[in-house]
Amino acid sequence: MRGHNAVAPPVHDHVTDAVKAPSLIRLTPNTVLIRFETLKVYAALGAVRHLLDTGVVRPGQTLVDSSSGIYALALAMACHRHGLRCHVVASTTVDDTLRAQLEILGVTVDQMPPSDDLRLDQNRRVARVRELLARHPDLHWMRQYHDPVHHLGYAELADLLRRALPGEPLTVVGSVGTGASTGGLTRALREHDPLTRLVGVQPFGSVTFGSERFTDPDAIIAGIGSAIPFDNVHHELYDRVHWLDFQHAMAATIGLMREHAVFAGLSTGAAHLVARWEAAREPGRTHVVIGADTGHRYTRRVFARHREALDPALLAPVEIASLDRLTPPWAAIDWARRSYGPVVPAQERPRDTTREHSPEHPREPSRDLRKDPVP
C-alpha cells in the first residue's frame, strides 16, 4: 500500500517533458550516468522557448537546421509542442527509423546523398540551408552549431543534478559535439560551484580540439566531434580532453551494457570509459557521465560486432602535454581551460539570440581563439 507521503508521478502535458527527464544511475560510488532517450530535447526546447518569448520567431513559422541525428528529432518535437513548422537538412547518417519519425511529425526532410566524407556531408548541409534561406527568407535558421541560444536549456538540467547529488563535487564527462550540452551544463553548475570540472571526449579526425590530421576509417564522428569549426564550443570551459578511436569507443559502449545492462549510444560508451579513468585519478569527485541517447542507431555498426570488442579494463590513455604529441588510439591532455582556434569566419557567425531584446546584456567582443593555443 502506498504511504500517505508518497509523491505521485507527474502526468506530462507533452511527450517532450517525459523524454527530457533523465534516469540517474550510480555505476560506481563516484560515477553516475545521466541517461537520456535524447539529450538534445533540452537544447531544442530551451532554444525554441527563448526565441518565442523574445519574439525572434512567431507561432506557425518554419524553423530549419542541419542535423546528423538526435537534434533533428528534438527540434521536431519542440516544434510539435509549440505549433511551429520544421525543416531538417539531414546528414547521410540519418537512418530510415529516424527519418520516418520526422516525416510523421510533419517535418520536411532533405537528406544528403551517401558519403564517407563527413566534411563534405556537413558542407553540403550548410550549403542547402543557405539555398533554402535565399528562397524562403521567412525561415528561421536555428544554427545548433553556432547560436548560443542552445546552451540555455541545460540550466534546468544543472538544477536537477544539484538536487540529486547535493554537496558532491562534480566532474562532468561528455562528448563535445556541438559544445552546447557540456558547455551549457557546466557553465550553469559553476554558477553554484566554480570548482566543477569538465572533461570533453573527442574522436580522432575532429577539428574541434586539433585532431583533424588523423583519420579513423571506422569512426562514427557524428555527435561526438566535427569536421568543421563550431562556435558553440567554448574551449576555455574544459579542464581535460580525451581522444578515442572507434575501436576504443565500441569496446566501451559494449562494456557499458555488459557490465551495467545499459543500452546506450557510442558517445555514452566513450564518455563512460573516460569517466572510469578520471574517477580512478580523482576518487573524491563524482563523475557525471552524459548519456546522450540510446543504442538503437548503433545496432549494426557497434552492438552486432560485440564479439570483436576489446576488453575495456585493459585500455588506458597516453597522457600528452601538447597537441603535437597527440596519437591514436587513446590520448588525454590537461587542457586547463585554455582557449583555442580556429575561428569561425565573421560572415558565418550568427547573431547571439540569447542577448537580443536584452539591453542590459551588451554584446561581448569576439575572441581570437588562436592567440592562446595549447602549448
Coordinates of C-alpha atoms in Angstrom, one line a residue:
M1 CA 0.0 0.0 0.0
R2 CA 1.3 3.4 -0.9
G3 CA 2.2 5.7 2.1
H4 CA 0.3 8.9 2.7
N5 CA 3.5 10.9 2.0
A6 CA 4.3 9.3 -1.3
V7 CA 4.8 11.6 -4.2
A8 CA 2.6 10.9 -7.2
P9 CA 4.4 10.6 -10.5
P10 CA 3.9 13.5 -12.8
V11 CA 1.4 13.5 -15.7
H12 CA 3.0 15.4 -18.5
D13 CA 1.3 17.7 -20.9
H14 CA 3.6 16.8 -23.8
V15 CA 6.0 14.0 -24.6
T16 CA 9.0 16.3 -24.5
D17 CA 8.6 16.7 -20.7
A18 CA 8.8 13.0 -20.4
V19 CA 11.6 12.5 -22.9
K20 CA 13.8 15.1 -21.3
A21 CA 13.6 13.6 -17.9
P22 CA 16.8 11.5 -17.5
S23 CA 17.5 8.4 -15.5
L24 CA 20.3 8.8 -13.0
I25 CA 22.2 5.5 -12.4
R26 CA 25.1 5.2 -9.9
L27 CA 27.5 2.9 -11.7
T28 CA 30.2 3.1 -9.0
P29 CA 30.5 5.1 -5.8
N30 CA 31.9 8.0 -7.7
T31 CA 30.4 7.6 -11.2
V32 CA 26.9 8.5 -12.1
L33 CA 25.3 8.0 -15.5
I34 CA 22.7 10.6 -16.6
R35 CA 20.9 8.7 -19.3
F36 CA 18.6 10.2 -21.9
E37 CA 16.4 8.9 -24.7
T38 CA 17.5 12.1 -26.4
L39 CA 19.6 14.7 -24.6
K40 CA 19.1 17.4 -27.2
V41 CA 15.5 17.9 -26.2
Y42 CA 16.9 20.3 -23.5
A43 CA 18.8 22.3 -26.2
A44 CA 15.8 22.4 -28.6
L45 CA 13.2 23.2 -26.0
G46 CA 15.3 25.9 -24.3
A47 CA 16.1 27.5 -27.7
V48 CA 12.6 27.5 -29.0
R49 CA 11.1 28.8 -25.8
H50 CA 13.6 31.7 -25.7
L51 CA 13.1 32.5 -29.4
L52 CA 9.3 32.6 -29.0
D53 CA 9.4 34.6 -25.7
T54 CA 11.7 37.2 -27.2
G55 CA 9.7 37.5 -30.5
V56 CA 12.6 36.3 -32.7
V57 CA 10.2 33.7 -34.1
R58 CA 6.4 33.6 -34.1
P59 CA 3.9 30.7 -33.8
G60 CA 3.5 29.0 -37.2
Q61 CA 6.9 30.0 -38.5
T62 CA 9.2 27.4 -40.0
L63 CA 12.5 26.5 -38.2
V64 CA 15.2 25.0 -40.3
D65 CA 18.5 23.4 -39.4
S66 CA 21.1 20.8 -40.3
S67 CA 21.4 17.7 -38.2
S68 CA 23.2 14.3 -38.0
G69 CA 20.5 12.7 -35.9
I70 CA 19.2 13.3 -32.4
Y71 CA 18.9 17.1 -32.7
A72 CA 16.6 16.7 -35.7
L73 CA 14.1 14.7 -33.6
A74 CA 14.5 17.0 -30.6
L75 CA 13.7 20.1 -32.8
A76 CA 10.8 18.3 -34.4
M77 CA 9.3 17.5 -31.0
A78 CA 9.9 21.1 -29.8
C79 CA 8.2 22.4 -32.9
H80 CA 5.3 20.0 -32.5
R81 CA 4.8 21.2 -28.9
H82 CA 4.9 24.9 -29.8
G83 CA 3.0 25.0 -33.0
L84 CA 5.9 25.6 -35.3
R85 CA 6.9 24.0 -38.7
C86 CA 10.2 22.3 -39.1
H87 CA 12.5 21.6 -42.0
V88 CA 15.6 19.4 -41.4
V89 CA 18.6 19.1 -43.7
A90 CA 19.7 15.7 -42.7
S91 CA 23.1 14.1 -42.7
T92 CA 23.8 11.0 -44.7
T93 CA 24.0 9.2 -41.3
V94 CA 20.2 9.7 -40.5
D95 CA 18.7 6.2 -40.8
D96 CA 15.2 5.1 -42.0
T97 CA 13.8 4.8 -38.5
L98 CA 14.6 8.4 -37.6
R99 CA 13.5 9.7 -41.0
A100 CA 10.1 8.0 -40.6
Q101 CA 9.6 9.6 -37.2
L102 CA 10.5 13.0 -38.6
E103 CA 8.1 12.7 -41.6
I104 CA 5.2 11.5 -39.3
L105 CA 5.8 14.6 -37.2
G106 CA 5.3 16.7 -40.3
V107 CA 9.0 17.6 -40.8
T108 CA 10.2 18.4 -44.3
V109 CA 13.4 16.3 -44.7
D110 CA 16.2 17.0 -47.1
Q111 CA 18.8 14.2 -46.8
M112 CA 22.2 14.4 -48.2
P113 CA 23.4 11.7 -50.6
P114 CA 25.6 8.8 -49.2
S115 CA 29.1 9.9 -48.5
D116 CA 32.1 8.7 -46.4
D117 CA 33.5 12.3 -46.3
L118 CA 31.8 13.9 -43.3
R119 CA 33.3 17.3 -44.0
L120 CA 31.7 17.1 -47.5
D121 CA 28.4 16.0 -45.8
Q122 CA 28.5 18.9 -43.4
N123 CA 29.4 21.4 -46.0
R124 CA 26.6 20.2 -48.3
R125 CA 24.1 20.6 -45.5
V126 CA 25.2 24.1 -44.8
A127 CA 25.0 25.0 -48.5
R128 CA 21.5 23.5 -48.7
V129 CA 20.3 25.5 -45.7
R130 CA 21.7 28.7 -47.3
E131 CA 19.9 27.9 -50.5
L132 CA 16.6 27.4 -48.6
L133 CA 17.1 30.8 -46.8
A134 CA 17.7 32.6 -50.1
R135 CA 14.5 31.2 -51.5
H136 CA 12.4 31.5 -48.3
P137 CA 13.7 34.4 -46.2
D138 CA 10.9 33.8 -43.6
L139 CA 12.6 30.6 -42.4
H140 CA 14.5 30.9 -39.1
W141 CA 17.8 29.1 -39.2
M142 CA 18.4 27.5 -35.7
R143 CA 22.2 27.1 -36.2
Q144 CA 22.6 24.5 -33.4
Y145 CA 26.3 24.5 -34.1
H146 CA 26.8 28.2 -33.6
D147 CA 23.9 30.0 -31.8
P148 CA 24.4 30.1 -28.0
V149 CA 20.7 30.0 -27.5
H150 CA 21.2 26.2 -27.4
H151 CA 23.1 26.4 -24.1
L152 CA 20.1 27.9 -22.2
G153 CA 18.0 24.7 -21.7
Y154 CA 20.8 23.0 -19.8
A155 CA 20.4 25.3 -16.7
E156 CA 17.3 23.2 -15.9
L157 CA 19.4 20.0 -16.1
A158 CA 22.0 21.6 -13.8
D159 CA 19.4 22.3 -11.2
L160 CA 18.2 18.6 -11.4
L161 CA 21.8 17.4 -10.9
R162 CA 22.4 19.7 -7.9
R163 CA 19.2 18.4 -6.2
A164 CA 20.0 14.7 -7.0
L165 CA 23.7 14.9 -5.9
P166 CA 23.7 17.6 -3.1
G167 CA 27.1 18.5 -1.8
E168 CA 29.0 16.2 -4.1
P169 CA 31.9 17.8 -6.0
L170 CA 31.1 17.1 -9.7
T171 CA 33.2 16.4 -12.8
V172 CA 31.1 16.4 -16.0
V173 CA 32.3 13.9 -18.6
G174 CA 30.7 14.0 -22.1
S175 CA 31.3 14.1 -25.8
V176 CA 32.0 17.6 -27.0
G177 CA 29.9 17.5 -30.2
T178 CA 28.3 21.0 -30.7
G179 CA 29.5 22.1 -27.3
A180 CA 26.1 23.0 -26.1
S181 CA 25.4 20.2 -23.6
T182 CA 28.8 20.0 -21.9
G183 CA 29.2 23.8 -22.1
G184 CA 25.7 24.8 -21.1
L185 CA 25.5 22.3 -18.2
T186 CA 29.0 23.1 -16.8
R187 CA 28.5 26.8 -17.0
A188 CA 25.3 26.5 -15.1
L189 CA 26.8 24.2 -12.5
R190 CA 29.8 26.6 -12.0
E191 CA 27.4 29.4 -11.0
H192 CA 27.0 27.5 -7.8
D193 CA 30.4 25.7 -7.6
P194 CA 33.2 27.2 -9.7
L195 CA 35.3 24.1 -9.0
T196 CA 33.0 21.9 -11.1
R197 CA 35.3 20.2 -13.6
L198 CA 34.6 19.4 -17.3
V199 CA 36.2 16.6 -19.3
G200 CA 35.5 16.5 -23.0
V201 CA 35.6 13.5 -25.3
Q202 CA 36.6 13.7 -28.9
P203 CA 37.2 11.3 -31.9
F204 CA 40.3 11.4 -33.9
G205 CA 39.7 13.4 -37.1
S206 CA 37.7 16.2 -35.4
V207 CA 38.8 19.8 -35.9
T208 CA 37.3 20.9 -32.6
F209 CA 40.4 20.1 -30.5
G210 CA 43.0 19.8 -33.2
S211 CA 43.0 16.1 -34.2
E212 CA 42.0 16.7 -37.9
R213 CA 45.3 15.4 -39.2
F214 CA 44.2 11.9 -38.2
T215 CA 41.8 9.6 -40.0
D216 CA 39.8 6.8 -38.4
P217 CA 38.1 4.9 -41.2
D218 CA 35.6 3.2 -38.8
A219 CA 34.7 6.4 -36.9
I220 CA 31.1 7.5 -36.5
I221 CA 32.1 11.1 -35.8
A222 CA 28.5 12.5 -35.8
G223 CA 27.5 13.8 -32.4
I224 CA 31.0 13.5 -30.9
G225 CA 33.3 15.6 -33.0
S226 CA 33.1 17.7 -36.1
A227 CA 34.7 18.2 -39.5
I228 CA 34.0 22.0 -39.4
P229 CA 34.5 24.5 -36.5
F230 CA 31.6 25.1 -34.2
D231 CA 31.2 28.5 -32.5
N232 CA 29.2 26.8 -29.6
V233 CA 32.3 25.0 -28.4
H234 CA 33.9 27.2 -25.7
H235 CA 37.3 25.6 -25.3
E236 CA 38.1 27.6 -22.1
L237 CA 35.4 25.6 -20.2
Y238 CA 37.3 22.3 -20.4
D239 CA 39.7 21.0 -17.8
R240 CA 40.7 17.8 -19.6
V241 CA 40.2 16.4 -23.1
H242 CA 40.4 12.8 -24.2
W243 CA 40.6 11.5 -27.8
L244 CA 39.4 7.9 -28.6
D245 CA 39.4 5.9 -31.8
F246 CA 36.4 3.9 -32.9
Q247 CA 37.6 0.6 -31.5
H248 CA 38.0 2.0 -28.0
A249 CA 34.6 3.7 -28.2
M250 CA 33.0 0.5 -29.4
A251 CA 34.6 -1.5 -26.6
A252 CA 33.4 1.0 -24.0
T253 CA 29.9 1.0 -25.4
I254 CA 29.6 -2.8 -25.3
G255 CA 31.3 -2.9 -22.0
L256 CA 28.8 -0.5 -20.5
M257 CA 26.0 -2.8 -21.5
R258 CA 27.8 -6.0 -20.4
E259 CA 28.8 -4.5 -17.0
H260 CA 25.7 -2.4 -16.2
A261 CA 23.0 -3.5 -18.6
V262 CA 22.8 0.0 -20.1
F263 CA 22.0 0.1 -23.9
A264 CA 23.4 3.5 -24.9
G265 CA 24.9 5.2 -27.9
L266 CA 28.6 5.4 -28.9
S267 CA 29.2 8.8 -27.3
T268 CA 27.9 7.5 -23.9
G269 CA 30.2 4.5 -24.0
A270 CA 33.2 6.7 -24.9
A271 CA 32.3 9.1 -22.0
H272 CA 32.0 6.1 -19.6
L273 CA 35.4 4.8 -20.5
V274 CA 36.9 8.2 -19.9
A275 CA 35.0 8.7 -16.7
R276 CA 36.3 5.4 -15.3
W277 CA 39.9 6.6 -15.9
E278 CA 39.2 10.0 -14.5
A279 CA 37.4 8.6 -11.4
A280 CA 40.4 6.4 -10.6
R281 CA 42.6 9.6 -10.8
E282 CA 40.3 11.7 -8.6
P283 CA 38.3 9.3 -6.4
G284 CA 37.0 12.1 -4.2
R285 CA 34.9 13.6 -7.0
T286 CA 31.6 12.4 -8.5
H287 CA 32.0 11.9 -12.2
V288 CA 28.7 12.5 -14.1
V289 CA 28.6 10.7 -17.5
I290 CA 26.4 12.3 -20.1
G291 CA 24.4 9.6 -21.9
A292 CA 23.1 11.4 -24.9
D293 CA 20.9 8.8 -26.5
T294 CA 20.0 5.1 -26.6
G295 CA 21.9 2.5 -28.7
H296 CA 19.4 1.8 -31.4
R297 CA 21.1 3.6 -34.2
Y298 CA 24.3 1.8 -33.4
T299 CA 22.9 -1.7 -33.6
R300 CA 24.6 -2.8 -36.8
R301 CA 27.8 -0.8 -36.6
V302 CA 28.5 -1.5 -32.9
F303 CA 26.4 -3.9 -30.9
A304 CA 26.2 -6.6 -33.6
R305 CA 30.0 -6.7 -33.5
H306 CA 30.2 -7.3 -29.8
R307 CA 32.4 -10.4 -30.1
E308 CA 35.1 -8.2 -31.7
A309 CA 35.1 -5.8 -28.8
L310 CA 38.3 -5.1 -26.8
D311 CA 38.2 -5.5 -23.1
P312 CA 37.8 -2.0 -21.6
A313 CA 39.6 -3.0 -18.4
L314 CA 42.8 -3.4 -20.5
L315 CA 42.7 0.0 -22.1
A316 CA 44.5 3.2 -21.0
P317 CA 45.3 6.6 -22.5
V318 CA 48.7 8.1 -23.3
E319 CA 49.0 11.3 -21.3
I320 CA 50.3 14.1 -23.5
A321 CA 51.5 17.7 -22.8
S322 CA 50.9 19.2 -26.2
L323 CA 48.9 18.6 -29.4
D324 CA 52.0 17.7 -31.4
R325 CA 52.2 14.6 -29.2
L326 CA 48.7 13.5 -30.0
T327 CA 48.5 10.0 -31.2
P328 CA 45.8 7.2 -31.5
P329 CA 44.2 5.1 -30.2
W330 CA 43.6 7.0 -26.9
A331 CA 45.2 10.2 -25.7
A332 CA 44.5 12.6 -22.9
I333 CA 45.6 16.1 -22.0
D334 CA 45.3 18.6 -19.2
W335 CA 43.5 21.3 -21.2
A336 CA 43.4 23.6 -18.2
R337 CA 40.5 25.8 -19.5
R338 CA 42.6 27.3 -22.4
S339 CA 41.3 29.0 -25.5
Y340 CA 41.9 27.5 -28.9
G341 CA 41.3 28.3 -32.6
P342 CA 40.3 28.0 -35.4
V343 CA 37.9 31.0 -35.6
V344 CA 34.6 30.8 -37.3
P345 CA 34.6 33.4 -40.1
A346 CA 32.6 36.5 -39.2
Q347 CA 30.1 36.1 -42.0
E348 CA 29.2 32.6 -40.7
R349 CA 29.0 33.7 -37.0
P350 CA 25.3 34.1 -36.2
R351 CA 23.8 36.9 -34.1
D352 CA 23.5 36.0 -30.4
T353 CA 19.8 35.5 -29.9
T354 CA 20.2 35.0 -26.2
R355 CA 21.0 38.7 -25.9
E356 CA 18.6 40.1 -28.4
H357 CA 15.9 42.3 -26.9
S358 CA 18.0 42.4 -23.7
P359 CA 19.7 45.8 -23.5
E360 CA 21.1 45.0 -20.1
H361 CA 23.4 42.5 -21.8
P362 CA 25.8 44.4 -24.1
R363 CA 27.4 42.4 -26.8
E364 CA 30.8 40.9 -25.9
P365 CA 33.7 41.5 -28.3
S366 CA 34.6 38.5 -30.4
R367 CA 37.6 36.3 -29.3
D368 CA 40.5 35.4 -31.4
L369 CA 41.0 31.8 -30.1
R370 CA 44.3 31.4 -31.9
K371 CA 46.1 33.8 -29.5
D372 CA 46.2 31.3 -26.6
P373 CA 46.8 27.9 -28.1
V374 CA 47.6 24.8 -26.1
P375 CA 51.4 24.7 -25.6

